Each structure stands twice: as C-alpha cells, then as structure tokens.
Amino acid sequence: MSGTSGWLSLGALVCSLKVDVNQVIPDDGGYHVVRFPFGSGESSDRWEMHQVQQPDGYVVTNWAADDRSGLIWPARSGWGHLYAMIQWESGPYTELRDQYVRDPLGLTSDPMNTTATDHRPPSPGMQCFTKSHGIFVNPSVPLALRVGQNAGRPVNLVLAEFKLVIYEA
C-alpha cells in the first residue's frame, strides 16, 4: 500500500503492434511468426520492445520478410498479459491454429516454448479471432504470435494485432 490512501499504485508497460498488410501463410503443417512493421499506424512502443535494432544487436532491414519483425522483447521481467487479434480471409479451412511462443527463433537456451495454443474450426466467411493469456516475461526472451492453417493452399492473414502489457507495482 502506498501513502495513506490504502491503494496500491500499478503501472504498466505496453507494446501494441498492428499490421493490416496481407501476409501469405502457407499450408505446410507448421506455425509461422506474424510480422509487424516498426513505428507505424496504430502501433505503440513507448518502452522500445519492438525495434529495428534488437537488444541482441541484430538489425531488421525488411520487416515484411524477416521473422524478427514479429518479436516483442519485454522491457523488464514481470507478469505479462498477451493479447492478439487475428483475421484471415475466407477459405476452405478445416482448422486454423494460433499460439504465443517464447523464443520462436531459437535465440536462447529454451527455444520454442509455446503457450496458449488454439486449434479452431472455421466459421462461415472471414475468420476473426481474439485471444489473451498471462505469462511471466523476461527481457532476454523474445515473444511472438504464430499462426497456421490447412486450406490446402496459401492464404492471407489480412489483419493482426499483438500486444504485451507488463504490470509493475
């Protein structure tokens, strides 16, 4: 408790990413990192968790072609809450998949640590999903949103959002 008011003051560090440029996702049985542009549109990164020059020194030169553009590097350790919105074009799916993953590119000693994996049956028309999940985060372990599909052909992910909120007391 702080002061005499009896209330605990909570702050939050937020990284909010959005992409509305089609990303072609193949039907290859795998998961694919959703990529996000840097510093544009509705994206917000006040705490520099999604930067062209990444904490390990790597520089992303083409966000649309480099899976590193899908990484959020937490600004501090703590309790994090992940949010995502995923919109697919309509297609002949029988299943759509999405998940959060710690270190999707094998940059640490604990790669491909997945959580909140969903396998979803399609609905008629465009496929629109939201998800949220709480996890502990660490600045040395990047996070990503990954998706997969089984339409029998490549299809477009037409819009995606990926957000991390780290709470601090």
XYZ file of C-alpha atoms in Angstrom, residues 79-165:
87
model
C 3.869 -10.592 -15.066
C 2.816 -10.010 -18.634
C -0.500 -10.229 -20.390
C -0.563 -11.034 -24.093
C -3.404 -10.047 -26.407
C -3.940 -10.832 -30.064
C -6.464 -10.259 -32.803
C -6.213 -12.413 -35.917
C -8.251 -12.061 -39.116
C -7.977 -14.497 -42.014
C -9.515 -14.239 -45.459
C -12.302 -16.747 -46.089
C -11.039 -20.083 -47.385
C -11.579 -23.838 -47.433
C -10.164 -24.417 -43.938
C -10.961 -27.242 -41.595
C -8.665 -25.820 -38.905
C -6.903 -22.568 -38.029
C -4.155 -22.509 -35.410
C -2.582 -19.789 -33.296
C -0.267 -19.605 -30.313
C 2.056 -17.403 -28.332
C 5.663 -18.526 -28.163
C 8.703 -17.586 -26.153
C 11.826 -17.519 -28.340
C 10.316 -18.717 -31.624
C 13.620 -18.326 -33.493
C 15.940 -20.270 -31.186
C 17.871 -17.292 -29.809
C 18.043 -18.619 -26.211
C 18.689 -21.913 -24.435
C 14.905 -22.536 -24.174
C 13.582 -22.124 -27.736
C 10.047 -22.724 -28.953
C 8.431 -22.509 -25.533
C 4.784 -22.309 -26.612
C 1.689 -21.362 -24.659
C -1.992 -20.602 -25.291
C -2.159 -22.792 -28.402
C -5.608 -22.842 -30.005
C -6.818 -25.071 -32.840
C -10.040 -23.570 -34.156
C -12.713 -24.813 -36.517
C -13.672 -22.227 -39.139
C -16.874 -20.225 -39.179
C -18.637 -19.116 -42.377
C -16.852 -16.305 -44.257
C -13.912 -14.350 -42.897
C -12.184 -15.849 -39.852
C -11.816 -13.415 -36.913
C -10.373 -14.383 -33.534
C -9.133 -12.729 -30.362
C -7.119 -14.261 -27.551
C -5.413 -13.295 -24.310
C -3.106 -15.088 -21.921
C -0.980 -14.213 -18.897
C 2.670 -15.300 -18.581
C 5.878 -14.348 -16.818
C 8.203 -12.431 -19.153
C 11.923 -11.701 -19.224
C 13.858 -9.108 -21.291
C 16.248 -11.751 -22.658
C 13.443 -13.918 -24.089
C 11.531 -12.524 -27.087
C 7.864 -13.298 -27.641
C 5.878 -13.812 -30.828
C 2.437 -14.647 -32.162
C 2.392 -17.603 -34.549
C -0.344 -18.889 -36.858
C -1.017 -21.894 -39.070
C -3.775 -23.061 -41.407
C -4.839 -26.030 -43.523
C -6.770 -24.613 -46.501
C -4.811 -26.782 -48.954
C -3.181 -23.663 -50.411
C -1.519 -20.455 -49.209
C -3.991 -17.923 -47.775
C -3.834 -14.359 -46.499
C -3.729 -13.250 -42.914
C -5.404 -9.890 -43.544
C -5.081 -8.165 -40.167
C -3.303 -8.912 -36.905
C -2.611 -7.241 -33.603
C -0.173 -8.397 -30.942
C 0.103 -6.668 -27.580
C 2.102 -7.146 -24.394
C 1.287 -5.420 -21.126
